[in-house]
Structures are given as C-alpha cells and as structure tokens.
Amino acid sequence: DAGVTQSPTHLIKTRGQHVTLRCSPISGHKSVSWYQQVLGQGPQFIFQYYEKEERGRGNFPDRFSARQFPNYSSELNVNALLLGDSALYLCASSLATGYGYTFGSGTRLTVV
Amino acid sequence: GDSVTQMEGPVTLSEEAFLTINCTYTATGYPSLFWYVQYPGEGLQLLLKATKADDKGSNKGFEATYRKETTSFHLEKGSVQVSDSAVYFCALSDQAGGTSYGKLTFGQGTILTVHP
C-alpha cells in the first residue's frame, strides 16, 4: 500500500507569492493534518481535517488555509509568503481523529 | 497548554553504547505519548508509543515507559548502531473527544550521532 504522498518535494518561491502544497493520505484514512517544521525545531501543528471539515487549527496567521476533498486528499495554501515561511511542511494521515498518525516525507519550501 | 521538553543535544555515542534521551511533558488529561525518528531528508517515522500510564512502548531495541508520576517518557536503547543516527522527537497527543482532536505536540528534537 502507498504511504502518505506529498507534492511537490521541493520548491522555491519569492516573497509575496502564494503556494499550494498537496497531500494524499493512506487509502482509508479520513483525517489529514498539516505540520510546519522549521530547521532545527520540532514540527508545529497547523491544521487538522476530518471528513472534509476543519477540526483543529494551530497558532498560524490567516495567510495559511487548507481544505480536504471528497477523496480525503488535502491542500495547504499559504498566501503572501514571508522568508520565515521557509520550512519542511509535513502531512500526516490517520483513520480518524485521535488515532495514530503516518507522516509523508514532506515538502521543502524555500522562500527567497 | 500542552508542552514537551527533550534533553539538549546533540548526543554523540560510540557503537554499542547505551542510549538515554530524556523527555518530560506537561498536559491536561491523559495524553498518548510517542517517539518519532527522522532520518536526513525524510519525514517522521513512528518509533514507539504508549497510551496509558505504566505502558511500555518498544520497537527495534528501543524502549520507553509512560511515567505519569514523573510526567516522563524517556527513550532508551541498550546498544546503539551507526544506523540509529537520526533526530529523535518526543511527542504527545491529546485524546480526541470533546474539544480535543488528537493533535501532536512535539519536543524540539535530539540529534543522535553514533560513531563506529
């Protein structure tokens, strides 16, 4: 079975641009969460979606948004990019909220 | 709010040495506790977990025991290998239900380097 897949694996954006990151959960998993991992730190929670509804939001500005589609895949959108948004963005899926999480390999975003 | 504190790193050991990475947590309720490992350039892999007090999680020679009285979940391995070199993250998950939804709160990570 395929694991959690994220695309793209790497990308470089300019300050002020927007970016869309994509995540496909493990088949059968209905919950998707997004985390931001700045170099040298632990991942920070951004969003959690379950059954296409937002179930949790971390302490991130409104420039960050996400959605989950009927097939349970998800997008993370970041507008008006700042240099500080440079990080590894991780997606995790689970059967339901509160169950164990499986992480993807992440998208490395560099803002210049 | 919930928080996780890991011992300062990096940790450098020789092969076959004993490993301990300390982890303490602050949480309301009864969280589940996890250790994740991250190899260079990769995402996080679940190493082990414990869901209630006194539970011992174990995997690949690594062990950790959920100690509610000391709010700790220290990671141990009796004999490390070069291939264990990675970053280790302690994490907790609040229990889903009510206003909780099981998000993960991570520590800052501990870099482990094992030399032959």
Coordinates of C-alpha atoms in Angstrom, one line a residue, chain B residues 9-15 17 19 21 40 80-88 110-116:
Chain B
G9 CA 21.6 17.7 22.1
P10 CA 23.4 16.7 20.1
V11 CA 24.2 13.3 21.6
T12 CA 27.3 11.5 20.3
L13 CA 28.0 7.9 21.2
S14 CA 30.2 5.0 20.1
E15 CA 28.6 1.9 18.6
A17 CA 26.9 2.3 23.8
L19 CA 21.4 5.4 24.9
I21 CA 17.2 10.6 25.7
P40 CA 18.2 13.1 7.0
V80 CA 23.2 1.6 19.6
Q81 CA 24.3 1.2 16.0
V82 CA 25.6 3.6 13.4
S83 CA 22.3 3.2 11.6
D84 CA 20.5 4.7 14.6
S85 CA 22.0 8.1 13.8
A86 CA 19.0 10.4 13.3
V87 CA 16.9 13.1 15.0
Y88 CA 14.5 11.8 17.7
T110 CA 17.5 15.5 19.8
I111 CA 20.2 14.8 17.3
L112 CA 21.9 11.4 17.8
T113 CA 25.2 10.6 16.1
V114 CA 26.7 7.1 16.5
H115 CA 30.3 6.5 15.5
P116 CA 31.8 3.1 14.6

